[in-house]
Amino acid sequence: MSYRGRAKEFLKSQNISIGDIISIKKDDTEYMGMLLDRAEDADELHIVLKMDSGYNVGIALTGSEVKLLEKGDKPEINLPLLEIKRDPEKMDVSIISTGGTVASIIDYKTGAVHPAFTADDLLRATPELLDEANISGKAIMNILSENMKPEFWVQSARAVADEITEGADGVVVAHGTDTMHYTAAALSFILETPVPIIVTGAQRSSDRPSSDAFINLMSSVAMAKSDIAEVTVCMHATENDNQAHIHRGTRVRKMHTSRRDTFNSINSPPLASVKDGRVKIIDKTFTPRKRGECQLDVNDSLEEKVGFIKSYPGIAAELLDYHIDNGYRGILMEGTGLGHCPDHLIPSLERAADEEIPVVMTSQCLYGRTNLNVYSTGRKILSSGVISVGDMLAETAYVKLVWALGQTNQLEEVKTIMQTNLKGEMDEKSSSKYFLRDYGE
Amino acid sequence: MSYRGRAKEFLKSQNISIGDIISIKKDDTEYMGMLLDRAEDADELHIVLKMDSGYNVGIALTGSEVKLLEKGDKPEINLPLLEIKRDPEKMDVSIISTGGTVASIIDYKTGAVHPAFTADDLLRATPELLDEANISGKAIMNILSENMKPEFWVQSARAVADEITEGADGVVVAHGTDTMHYTAAALSFILETPVPIIVTGAQRSSDRPSSDAFINLMSSVAMAKSDIAEVTVCMHATENDNQAHIHRGTRVRKMHTSRRDTFNSINSPPLASVKDGRVKIIDKTFTPRKRGECQLDVNDSLEEKVGFIKSYPGIAAELLDYHIDNGYRGILMEGTGLGHCPDHLIPSLERAADEEIPVVMTSQCLYGRTNLNVYSTGRKILSSGVISVGDMLAETAYVKLVWALGQTNQLEEVKTIMQTNLKGEMDEKSSSKYFLRDYGE
């Protein structure tokens, strides 16, 4: 096992091994659960228990009273999960790990969190997943999601496609939460999928008592077994630990730095909820693609040279010129209100149009839709060639522009792609009733 | 009067003047109300009624049956409002107009909206304001708020200060909604105020039936008479037309492109509500400054050369370098999650620090607070000298940085200013219970 120093000696002296059921009394509280393995760089004081609640808890041995309750049947070194016997009655779900908190451990010495676990480790920490489906795990990269780049979207999409080709009935992508919505949008546009693809993560790492990794993974696997062959995001629905929401991959955004219910559908209700393994549709206006309705297809040509500019009161036209002068092939703007920017930017917007560089306008309000026909500034912006994309999220529109420019270099075709609803990312009709958490119910 | 052509002839033939009570029947609907003046550039077909509900409605004469019910006592050309007799029993409230929808009219020919009315026009359209206070109006500029620049914040602040110096018991600033929150934050930092200052606007122009201008103005005047000497934003509380919310000027953001309840307090509840002219405190954790508690003071030195960069998966370090190379004196970053950016930006962040250019980190999640101590990327960013500002909104932090750099050119002092709560813009303690519209009540 990976416990070292004092922890290792202590466990050895008590004849306690990984997988054993033990109790730890500390400060009037008793913790009971299965001893889990610790990560390589852990300190010598803490041991980790998996409790019945599904939570993992790390406890310092100092001042603790530890009792062995029951010897487990797990070997100290877990076998690779792929050797777990496949149950032909169960569906096959693949979990692909890209890194992030869902796959990370706390370093108790510094208090910082960094990515560590592999997908197999996830399974070791959450063996309950194996009751739900035949699970196979694969770690394809190990990065915090703030470091995600478009090229990693392609890597992830190809890994997902490989799993589908190899027979997976559903694929779960474990991902850091910072840019999870960008990746979910990218997978939405890159992949035509005959099976559910669910991107999930955790706001608290899986060895912390408040970790959301367990419910998020369990709910993702339930969704992976469903009939909804869309790219979705699965995360906590509320601050409670009893249900998850399923969001369209093109309609979702991280809205809180730390809450577990941080992901919210914008301009639409969540697609569905998952409670006790049951998937229940919430958004009855959206018709999701069904399992097997289309063939697997991968369109992973991207144009990475796309700028992302937020309009603000002191913005200089030179910022747009900088992008034009430096080979950017497209620009995503987050305008104010209905999709505005100061009118001193208009000559630079016209320059972009002259040089066949699409400028796509979204709104920094987040909710609602761009409409450049209402105000005089908007009309001027529109006639300078800017592409208005209605109720599409800025982050989704950025990803879509990166993808659209990979599909064609014709400005008019880019415009058509941007203004056509491909993956539920935009709606023709007003969605102003979906605001904050008011779904107009 | 400003009616022209057919409308003018028709009204003349019926002996109808501005201020008269008339009824218009059209398509089985009867409208009853006072004839209002039309703006200069209106077409020749529509006339505008002020109805009992407080709404103004524009109706085409074609196919309408018009009846004069009662001659009004208003002269055709309204006298300047300052000549209205001052009631010594009432408080003095000044309304300053900067333009925007609250002060705009629809051009029926094109369907577009552009700024037109002066503050006096506002009063003519909403004479009810005169029952509440001695109102004086002044139009200091006439621009759509997407064209606002830091120099206009200074102009607005000085105009507000002049009103206070001249004895106003409260000042209302009519403003376009696109960048209203930026201006409210700017006034918060620039002004020390002994009286309430309320920034308000409208999502629908005041001659449309669904205009929110009436309730927003009436509620703003009620707030201007209150004891709360803070810079606040007053806008519709819900989609209903019966109450407004008062938000701290540093805690508020436009969250919907078109809804009338678009402005929401972020990371805090609204400060108060106004219903039927009564101000009721909602946020009991915040202690607002009271009327007369401080002397008027204007600190309007600003540094306009501040960049605003949103982190995104394809962001290039060269974008930071561009700002450093082009004389930007500060950079506001909207990071992902807890305040992250890709780690390939770190050398450029260090370069900014070397050149004494403060880089301030906020979160594009909007809700929650930056915390660069949790993840390894965050720690690296922090040690490169980035200034983390907790739960401060990105827009507010941008305005504060523009202001802080006007107060000092010492990097350490800027850091201290940015990390000190000056105008309710940040809280030490966690505010994670305020999420979307859940105020933890």
Short mmCIF file of N, CA, C and O in Angstrom, two decimals, chain A residues 101 110 112-113 144 146-150 153 178 182 253-257 259 261 264 306-308 310 312-314 318-319 322-323 328 334 336-338 340 342-343 363-369 374-377 379 395 398 432 435-437, chain B residues 101 110 112-114 144 146-150 153 178 182 253-257 259 261 264 306-308 310 312-314 318-319 322-323 334 336-338 340 342-343 363-369 374-377 379 395 398 432 435-437:
data_model
loop_
_atom_site.label_atom_id
_atom_site.label_comp_id
_atom_site.label_asym_id
_atom_site.label_seq_id
_atom_site.Cartn_x
_atom_site.Cartn_y
_atom_site.Cartn_z
N THR A 101 -10.48 18.15 -10.35
CA THR A 101 -10.77 17.83 -8.95
C THR A 101 -11.41 16.47 -8.78
O THR A 101 -11.15 15.76 -7.82
N THR A 110 0.36 20.88 2.12
CA THR A 110 0.24 22.26 1.65
C THR A 110 -1.22 22.71 1.63
O THR A 110 -1.50 23.90 1.52
N ALA A 112 -3.10 22.28 -0.76
CA ALA A 112 -3.48 22.48 -2.16
C ALA A 112 -3.99 21.18 -2.77
O ALA A 112 -3.77 20.10 -2.23
N VAL A 113 -4.69 21.34 -3.85
CA VAL A 113 -5.25 20.18 -4.55
C VAL A 113 -4.57 20.09 -5.90
O VAL A 113 -4.40 21.09 -6.57
N LEU A 144 -5.31 20.11 -14.92
CA LEU A 144 -6.36 20.96 -14.35
C LEU A 144 -7.02 21.67 -15.52
O LEU A 144 -6.35 22.08 -16.48
N GLU A 146 -8.20 24.54 -16.16
CA GLU A 146 -7.81 25.88 -16.60
C GLU A 146 -6.72 25.83 -17.66
O GLU A 146 -6.49 26.80 -18.38
N ASN A 147 -6.03 24.68 -17.74
CA ASN A 147 -4.98 24.53 -18.75
C ASN A 147 -5.46 23.84 -20.02
O ASN A 147 -4.65 23.55 -20.91
N MET A 148 -6.75 23.57 -20.11
CA MET A 148 -7.31 22.95 -21.32
C MET A 148 -7.13 23.88 -22.51
O MET A 148 -7.27 25.09 -22.39
N LYS A 149 -6.85 23.28 -23.66
CA LYS A 149 -6.74 24.03 -24.91
C LYS A 149 -7.56 23.31 -25.95
O LYS A 149 -7.83 22.11 -25.80
N PRO A 150 -7.91 23.99 -27.03
CA PRO A 150 -8.67 23.32 -28.09
C PRO A 150 -8.06 21.97 -28.53
O PRO A 150 -8.80 21.03 -28.80
N TRP A 153 -9.42 19.27 -26.57
CA TRP A 153 -10.81 18.91 -26.90
C TRP A 153 -10.79 17.80 -27.96
O TRP A 153 -11.57 16.86 -27.88
N ASP A 178 -13.38 24.10 -14.11
CA ASP A 178 -13.16 25.47 -14.58
C ASP A 178 -13.63 25.67 -16.02
O ASP A 178 -14.30 26.66 -16.32
N TYR A 182 -16.75 24.58 -21.66
CA TYR A 182 -16.13 24.75 -22.97
C TYR A 182 -15.92 23.38 -23.62
O TYR A 182 -16.22 23.18 -24.79
N ARG A 253 -23.06 26.51 -17.91
CA ARG A 253 -21.99 27.43 -17.54
C ARG A 253 -21.69 27.26 -16.06
O ARG A 253 -22.60 27.07 -15.26
N LYS A 254 -20.43 27.37 -15.71
CA LYS A 254 -20.05 27.37 -14.29
C LYS A 254 -20.41 28.73 -13.72
O LYS A 254 -19.92 29.75 -14.19
N MET A 255 -21.26 28.75 -12.69
CA MET A 255 -21.80 30.01 -12.19
C MET A 255 -21.36 30.34 -10.77
O MET A 255 -21.72 31.39 -10.25
N HIS A 256 -20.65 29.46 -10.11
CA HIS A 256 -20.19 29.74 -8.75
C HIS A 256 -18.80 29.15 -8.58
O HIS A 256 -18.53 28.06 -9.04
N THR A 257 -17.96 29.89 -7.88
CA THR A 257 -16.57 29.41 -7.74
C THR A 257 -16.47 28.14 -6.91
O THR A 257 -15.57 27.33 -7.14
N ARG A 259 -19.59 26.44 -4.97
CA ARG A 259 -20.75 25.61 -4.65
C ARG A 259 -20.79 24.37 -5.53
O ARG A 259 -20.34 24.39 -6.68
N ASP A 261 -23.48 23.00 -6.67
CA ASP A 261 -24.49 23.17 -7.72
C ASP A 261 -24.11 24.33 -8.64
O ASP A 261 -24.95 25.09 -9.11
N ASN A 264 -25.13 25.58 -14.17
CA ASN A 264 -26.52 25.94 -14.42
C ASN A 264 -26.76 26.06 -15.92
O ASN A 264 -25.92 26.59 -16.64
N VAL A 306 -8.65 32.04 -32.50
CA VAL A 306 -9.89 32.80 -32.33
C VAL A 306 -9.77 33.65 -31.06
O VAL A 306 -9.40 33.13 -30.01
N GLY A 307 -10.07 34.92 -31.17
CA GLY A 307 -9.99 35.82 -30.01
C GLY A 307 -11.31 35.86 -29.25
O GLY A 307 -12.35 35.49 -29.78
N PHE A 308 -11.22 36.31 -28.02
CA PHE A 308 -12.41 36.38 -27.15
C PHE A 308 -12.33 37.72 -26.44
O PHE A 308 -11.50 37.92 -25.56
N LYS A 310 -14.24 40.90 -24.43
CA LYS A 310 -15.41 41.40 -23.71
C LYS A 310 -15.45 42.92 -23.85
O LYS A 310 -14.44 43.59 -23.58
N TYR A 312 -16.14 46.67 -22.81
CA TYR A 312 -16.19 47.36 -21.51
C TYR A 312 -16.02 48.85 -21.78
O TYR A 312 -15.58 49.25 -22.86
N PRO A 313 -16.39 49.69 -20.80
CA PRO A 313 -16.46 51.13 -21.08
C PRO A 313 -15.15 51.75 -21.57
O PRO A 313 -15.18 52.70 -22.33
N GLY A 314 -14.01 51.22 -21.17
CA GLY A 314 -12.74 51.82 -21.61
C GLY A 314 -12.10 51.13 -22.79
O GLY A 314 -10.94 51.38 -23.11
N GLU A 318 -8.10 49.66 -30.82
CA GLU A 318 -6.81 49.00 -31.12
C GLU A 318 -6.79 47.54 -30.67
O GLU A 318 -6.01 46.75 -31.21
N LEU A 319 -7.61 47.20 -29.69
CA LEU A 319 -7.63 45.80 -29.23
C LEU A 319 -8.17 44.89 -30.34
O LEU A 319 -7.66 43.80 -30.58
N TYR A 322 -5.49 44.75 -32.99
CA TYR A 322 -4.44 43.81 -32.61
C TYR A 322 -4.77 42.40 -33.07
O TYR A 322 -3.92 41.69 -33.63
N HIS A 323 -6.02 42.00 -32.87
CA HIS A 323 -6.42 40.65 -33.27
C HIS A 323 -6.38 40.49 -34.79
O HIS A 323 -5.95 39.46 -35.30
N TYR A 328 -5.52 36.47 -36.21
CA TYR A 328 -6.70 35.79 -35.67
C TYR A 328 -7.69 35.58 -36.81
O TYR A 328 -7.92 36.47 -37.62
N GLU A 334 -18.14 39.57 -26.43
CA GLU A 334 -19.16 39.57 -25.39
C GLU A 334 -19.59 41.03 -25.26
O GLU A 334 -18.93 41.82 -24.58
N THR A 336 -22.29 44.34 -24.53
CA THR A 336 -23.15 44.73 -23.42
C THR A 336 -24.61 44.61 -23.88
O THR A 336 -24.91 44.68 -25.07
N GLY A 337 -25.50 44.43 -22.92
CA GLY A 337 -26.94 44.41 -23.21
C GLY A 337 -27.32 43.51 -24.37
O GLY A 337 -26.99 42.33 -24.40
N LEU A 338 -28.01 44.07 -25.33
CA LEU A 338 -28.53 43.29 -26.45
C LEU A 338 -27.46 42.89 -27.45
O LEU A 338 -27.76 42.26 -28.47
N HIS A 340 -24.11 45.01 -27.73
CA HIS A 340 -23.53 46.28 -28.17
C HIS A 340 -22.06 46.38 -27.82
O HIS A 340 -21.54 45.69 -26.95
N PRO A 342 -19.06 49.97 -27.88
CA PRO A 342 -19.02 51.41 -28.17
C PRO A 342 -18.90 51.65 -29.68
O PRO A 342 -18.23 50.89 -30.38
N ASP A 343 -19.53 52.72 -30.16
CA ASP A 343 -19.53 52.88 -31.62
C ASP A 343 -18.18 53.31 -32.18
O ASP A 343 -17.97 53.23 -33.39
N SER A 363 -23.87 38.27 -25.61
CA SER A 363 -24.10 39.26 -24.55
C SER A 363 -23.49 38.86 -23.22
O SER A 363 -23.64 37.72 -22.77
N GLN A 364 -22.82 39.81 -22.59
CA GLN A 364 -22.24 39.56 -21.27
C GLN A 364 -23.31 39.52 -20.17
O GLN A 364 -23.00 39.20 -19.02
N CYS A 365 -24.58 39.81 -20.53
CA CYS A 365 -25.66 39.62 -19.56
C CYS A 365 -25.80 38.14 -19.19
O CYS A 365 -26.35 37.82 -18.13
N LEU A 366 -25.37 37.26 -20.08
CA LEU A 366 -25.54 35.80 -19.99
C LEU A 366 -26.94 35.38 -20.39
O LEU A 366 -27.11 34.53 -21.25
N TYR A 367 -27.96 35.94 -19.73
CA TYR A 367 -29.34 35.53 -20.01
C TYR A 367 -29.95 36.44 -21.08
O TYR A 367 -29.61 37.63 -21.15
N GLY A 368 -30.88 35.86 -21.84
CA GLY A 368 -31.54 36.63 -22.89
C GLY A 368 -30.91 36.36 -24.24
O GLY A 368 -30.26 35.33 -24.44
N ARG A 369 -31.11 37.29 -25.17
CA ARG A 369 -30.61 37.07 -26.52
C ARG A 369 -30.14 38.39 -27.12
O ARG A 369 -30.69 39.45 -26.84
N VAL A 374 -32.62 46.80 -32.27
CA VAL A 374 -33.41 47.68 -31.40
C VAL A 374 -32.84 49.09 -31.31
O VAL A 374 -33.57 50.07 -31.42
N TYR A 375 -31.55 49.19 -31.10
CA TYR A 375 -30.94 50.51 -30.88
C TYR A 375 -30.07 50.92 -32.06
O TYR A 375 -29.57 50.07 -32.81
N SER A 376 -29.84 52.22 -32.16
CA SER A 376 -29.07 52.74 -33.30
C SER A 376 -27.66 52.16 -33.32
O SER A 376 -27.16 51.76 -34.38
N THR A 377 -27.02 52.05 -32.13
CA THR A 377 -25.67 51.46 -32.10
C THR A 377 -25.70 50.04 -32.65
O THR A 377 -24.84 49.65 -33.44
N ARG A 379 -27.74 48.68 -34.77
CA ARG A 379 -27.92 48.66 -36.23
C ARG A 379 -26.61 48.96 -36.95
O ARG A 379 -26.30 48.38 -37.97
N GLU A 395 -19.47 31.52 -24.21
CA GLU A 395 -18.48 30.43 -24.19
C GLU A 395 -18.78 29.40 -25.27
O GLU A 395 -17.88 28.91 -25.95
N TYR A 398 -17.97 30.88 -28.66
CA TYR A 398 -16.51 30.86 -28.90
C TYR A 398 -16.09 29.48 -29.41
O TYR A 398 -15.40 29.35 -30.42
N SER A 432 -37.11 34.14 -22.56
CA SER A 432 -36.91 35.07 -21.46
C SER A 432 -37.56 34.58 -20.17
O SER A 432 -37.33 35.12 -19.10
N PHE A 435 -34.89 32.37 -16.37
CA PHE A 435 -33.99 33.40 -15.85
C PHE A 435 -33.54 32.98 -14.46
O PHE A 435 -34.38 32.68 -13.60
N LEU A 436 -32.24 32.95 -14.28
CA LEU A 436 -31.67 32.50 -13.03
C LEU A 436 -32.23 31.10 -12.76
O LEU A 436 -32.09 30.23 -13.60
N ARG A 437 -32.89 30.87 -11.64
CA ARG A 437 -33.41 29.51 -11.49
C ARG A 437 -34.91 29.43 -11.68
O ARG A 437 -35.55 28.48 -11.26
N THR B 101 -32.35 54.32 -22.58
CA THR B 101 -33.75 53.98 -22.85
C THR B 101 -34.71 54.75 -21.95
O THR B 101 -35.79 55.12 -22.38
N THR B 110 -38.56 53.35 -38.12
CA THR B 110 -37.55 52.30 -38.24
C THR B 110 -37.71 51.24 -37.17
O THR B 110 -37.14 50.17 -37.27
N ALA B 112 -36.42 51.44 -34.39
CA ALA B 112 -35.26 51.53 -33.51
C ALA B 112 -35.51 52.54 -32.39
O ALA B 112 -36.41 53.37 -32.47
N VAL B 113 -34.72 52.41 -31.35
CA VAL B 113 -34.85 53.32 -30.21
C VAL B 113 -33.58 54.15 -30.15
O VAL B 113 -32.49 53.63 -30.29
N HIS B 114 -33.71 55.42 -29.99
CA HIS B 114 -32.50 56.20 -29.72
C HIS B 114 -32.79 57.31 -28.74
O HIS B 114 -33.94 57.72 -28.57
N LEU B 144 -26.24 56.64 -25.51
CA LEU B 144 -26.58 55.27 -25.15
C LEU B 144 -25.43 54.74 -24.30
O LEU B 144 -24.27 55.03 -24.56
N GLU B 146 -23.82 52.05 -23.95
CA GLU B 146 -22.71 51.27 -24.49
C GLU B 146 -21.56 52.18 -24.93
O GLU B 146 -20.44 51.74 -25.11
N ASN B 147 -21.86 53.46 -25.09
CA ASN B 147 -20.82 54.41 -25.48
C ASN B 147 -20.22 55.16 -24.30
O ASN B 147 -19.40 56.05 -24.48
N MET B 148 -20.61 54.80 -23.09
CA MET B 148 -20.04 55.41 -21.88
C MET B 148 -18.55 55.11 -21.80
O MET B 148 -18.10 54.03 -22.13
N LYS B 149 -17.81 56.10 -21.32
CA LYS B 149 -16.37 55.94 -21.11
C LYS B 149 -16.06 56.47 -19.72
O LYS B 149 -16.82 57.28 -19.18
N PRO B 150 -14.90 56.07 -19.17
CA PRO B 150 -14.55 56.60 -17.84
C PRO B 150 -14.66 58.12 -17.74
O PRO B 150 -15.09 58.64 -16.70
N TRP B 153 -17.95 59.07 -16.61
CA TRP B 153 -18.21 58.81 -15.18
C TRP B 153 -17.85 60.06 -14.38
O TRP B 153 -18.57 60.44 -13.45
N ASP B 178 -27.11 49.26 -20.37
CA ASP B 178 -26.01 48.39 -20.79
C ASP B 178 -24.83 48.46 -19.82
O ASP B 178 -24.27 47.43 -19.44
N TYR B 182 -21.45 49.65 -14.34
CA TYR B 182 -20.11 50.23 -14.34
C TYR B 182 -20.16 51.66 -13.78
O TYR B 182 -19.35 52.05 -12.95
N ARG B 253 -25.30 43.85 -11.35
CA ARG B 253 -24.90 43.50 -12.71
C ARG B 253 -26.15 43.31 -13.56
O ARG B 253 -27.16 42.78 -13.08
N LYS B 254 -26.06 43.71 -14.81
CA LYS B 254 -27.15 43.44 -15.75
C LYS B 254 -27.06 41.98 -16.14
O LYS B 254 -26.05 41.52 -16.67
N MET B 255 -28.14 41.22 -15.90
CA MET B 255 -28.09 39.77 -16.07
C MET B 255 -29.01 39.26 -17.17
O MET B 255 -29.03 38.06 -17.43
N HIS B 256 -29.79 40.13 -17.77
CA HIS B 256 -30.68 39.68 -18.84
C HIS B 256 -30.74 40.77 -19.90
O HIS B 256 -30.79 41.94 -19.57
N THR B 257 -30.75 40.36 -21.16
CA THR B 257 -30.72 41.36 -22.23
C THR B 257 -32.00 42.18 -22.29
O THR B 257 -31.96 43.34 -22.70
N ARG B 259 -35.26 41.45 -19.98
CA ARG B 259 -36.23 41.47 -18.88
C ARG B 259 -36.11 42.74 -18.07
O ARG B 259 -35.03 43.32 -17.94
N ASP B 261 -36.51 42.93 -14.87
CA ASP B 261 -35.81 42.64 -13.61
C ASP B 261 -34.39 42.17 -13.89
O ASP B 261 -33.85 41.29 -13.22
N ASN B 264 -29.42 42.42 -10.98
CA ASN B 264 -29.41 41.55 -9.81
C ASN B 264 -28.17 41.82 -8.98
O ASN B 264 -27.08 42.02 -9.53
N VAL B 306 -6.67 50.89 -18.67
CA VAL B 306 -6.76 49.61 -17.95
C VAL B 306 -7.39 48.58 -18.89
O VAL B 306 -8.42 48.85 -19.51
N GLY B 307 -6.75 47.43 -19.00
CA GLY B 307 -7.26 46.36 -19.86
C GLY B 307 -8.23 45.46 -19.12
O GLY B 307 -8.26 45.42 -17.89
N PHE B 308 -9.05 44.73 -19.88
CA PHE B 308 -10.05 43.82 -19.31
C PHE B 308 -9.96 42.54 -20.12
O PHE B 308 -10.39 42.49 -21.27
N LYS B 310 -10.63 38.40 -20.40
CA LYS B 310 -11.30 37.19 -19.91
C LYS B 310 -10.46 35.98 -20.32
O LYS B 310 -10.10 35.84 -21.48
N TYR B 312 -9.70 32.25 -21.39
CA TYR B 312 -10.46 31.25 -22.14
C TYR B 312 -9.49 30.19 -22.64
O TYR B 312 -8.28 30.43 -22.66
N PRO B 313 -10.02 29.02 -23.04
CA PRO B 313 -9.10 27.91 -23.31
C PRO B 313 -8.04 28.19 -24.38
O PRO B 313 -6.95 27.64 -24.30
N GLY B 314 -8.33 29.04 -25.36
CA GLY B 314 -7.33 29.28 -26.41
C GLY B 314 -6.52 30.54 -26.19
O GLY B 314 -5.82 31.00 -27.09
N GLU B 318 0.54 36.24 -25.52
CA GLU B 318 0.81 37.48 -26.25
C GLU B 318 -0.26 38.55 -26.00
O GLU B 318 0.01 39.74 -26.15
N LEU B 319 -1.46 38.12 -25.65
CA LEU B 319 -2.51 39.10 -25.38
C LEU B 319 -2.16 39.94 -24.14
O LEU B 319 -2.37 41.16 -24.11
N TYR B 322 0.68 42.19 -25.16
CA TYR B 322 0.19 43.35 -25.91
C TYR B 322 -0.19 44.48 -24.97
O TYR B 322 0.16 45.64 -25.21
N HIS B 323 -0.89 44.15 -23.91
CA HIS B 323 -1.30 45.18 -22.96
C HIS B 323 -0.09 45.81 -22.26
O HIS B 323 -0.03 47.02 -22.06
N GLU B 334 -10.62 38.25 -15.83
CA GLU B 334 -11.75 37.41 -15.44
C GLU B 334 -11.28 35.98 -15.60
O GLU B 334 -11.29 35.42 -16.70
N THR B 336 -11.00 31.75 -14.74
CA THR B 336 -11.97 30.66 -14.64
C THR B 336 -12.02 30.20 -13.18
O THR B 336 -11.06 30.38 -12.42
N GLY B 337 -13.14 29.62 -12.79
CA GLY B 337 -13.28 29.02 -11.46
C GLY B 337 -12.85 29.95 -10.34
O GLY B 337 -13.32 31.08 -10.23
N LEU B 338 -11.95 29.47 -9.51
CA LEU B 338 -11.52 30.21 -8.33
C LEU B 338 -10.61 31.39 -8.65
O LEU B 338 -10.13 32.08 -7.74
N HIS B 340 -8.47 31.34 -12.01
CA HIS B 340 -7.34 30.73 -12.70
C HIS B 340 -7.20 31.24 -14.13
O HIS B 340 -8.13 31.78 -14.70
N PRO B 342 -4.64 29.78 -17.73
CA PRO B 342 -3.70 28.72 -18.11
C PRO B 342 -2.29 29.05 -17.61
O PRO B 342 -1.89 30.21 -17.62
N ASP B 343 -1.53 28.04 -17.22
CA ASP B 343 -0.23 28.36 -16.62
C ASP B 343 0.80 28.85 -17.64
O ASP B 343 1.82 29.39 -17.24
N SER B 363 -13.43 36.30 -11.00
CA SER B 363 -13.89 35.05 -11.59
C SER B 363 -15.04 35.25 -12.56
O SER B 363 -15.99 35.96 -12.27
N GLN B 364 -14.94 34.59 -13.71
CA GLN B 364 -16.01 34.66 -14.71
C GLN B 364 -17.22 33.83 -14.29
O GLN B 364 -18.26 33.87 -14.97
N CYS B 365 -17.12 33.11 -13.17
CA CYS B 365 -18.31 32.42 -12.63
C CYS B 365 -19.37 33.43 -12.19
O CYS B 365 -20.54 33.10 -12.10
N LEU B 366 -18.94 34.65 -11.87
CA LEU B 366 -19.75 35.74 -11.31
C LEU B 366 -19.98 35.54 -9.81
O LEU B 366 -19.73 36.43 -9.02
N TYR B 367 -20.53 34.38 -9.45
CA TYR B 367 -20.85 34.14 -8.04
C TYR B 367 -19.69 33.44 -7.34
O TYR B 367 -18.96 32.66 -7.95
N GLY B 368 -19.56 33.71 -6.04
CA GLY B 368 -18.49 33.08 -5.26
C GLY B 368 -17.32 34.03 -5.10
O GLY B 368 -17.47 35.25 -5.24
N ARG B 369 -16.15 33.47 -4.80
CA ARG B 369 -14.99 34.33 -4.57
C ARG B 369 -13.73 33.68 -5.11
O ARG B 369 -13.61 32.46 -5.11
N VAL B 374 -6.07 27.24 -3.45
CA VAL B 374 -6.58 25.87 -3.45
C VAL B 374 -5.82 24.95 -4.41
O VAL B 374 -5.43 23.85 -4.06
N TYR B 375 -5.60 25.43 -5.62
CA TYR B 375 -4.99 24.58 -6.65
C TYR B 375 -3.58 25.04 -6.98
O TYR B 375 -3.24 26.21 -6.80
N SER B 376 -2.81 24.10 -7.53
CA SER B 376 -1.40 24.41 -7.84
C SER B 376 -1.28 25.57 -8.83
O SER B 376 -0.45 26.46 -8.66
N THR B 377 -2.15 25.60 -9.86
CA THR B 377 -2.11 26.71 -10.82
C THR B 377 -2.35 28.04 -10.10
O THR B 377 -1.65 29.03 -10.34
N ARG B 379 -1.76 28.84 -7.01
CA ARG B 379 -0.60 29.25 -6.21
C ARG B 379 0.48 29.86 -7.08
O ARG B 379 1.13 30.83 -6.70
N GLU B 395 -16.68 43.48 -13.15
CA GLU B 395 -16.96 44.83 -13.65
C GLU B 395 -16.63 45.88 -12.59
O GLU B 395 -16.06 46.92 -12.89
N TYR B 398 -12.87 46.13 -12.23
CA TYR B 398 -12.30 46.93 -13.33
C TYR B 398 -12.43 48.42 -13.02
O TYR B 398 -11.46 49.18 -13.11
N SER B 432 -21.42 32.36 0.05
CA SER B 432 -21.85 31.34 -0.91
C SER B 432 -23.34 31.02 -0.78
O SER B 432 -23.91 30.36 -1.63
N PHE B 435 -26.87 32.89 -4.00
CA PHE B 435 -26.58 32.32 -5.31
C PHE B 435 -27.83 32.43 -6.17
O PHE B 435 -28.90 31.99 -5.76
N LEU B 436 -27.65 33.03 -7.34
CA LEU B 436 -28.76 33.27 -8.23
C LEU B 436 -29.81 34.05 -7.44
O LEU B 436 -29.48 35.09 -6.90
N ARG B 437 -31.04 33.56 -7.31
CA ARG B 437 -31.95 34.37 -6.50
C ARG B 437 -32.21 33.78 -5.14
O ARG B 437 -33.19 34.10 -4.48
#
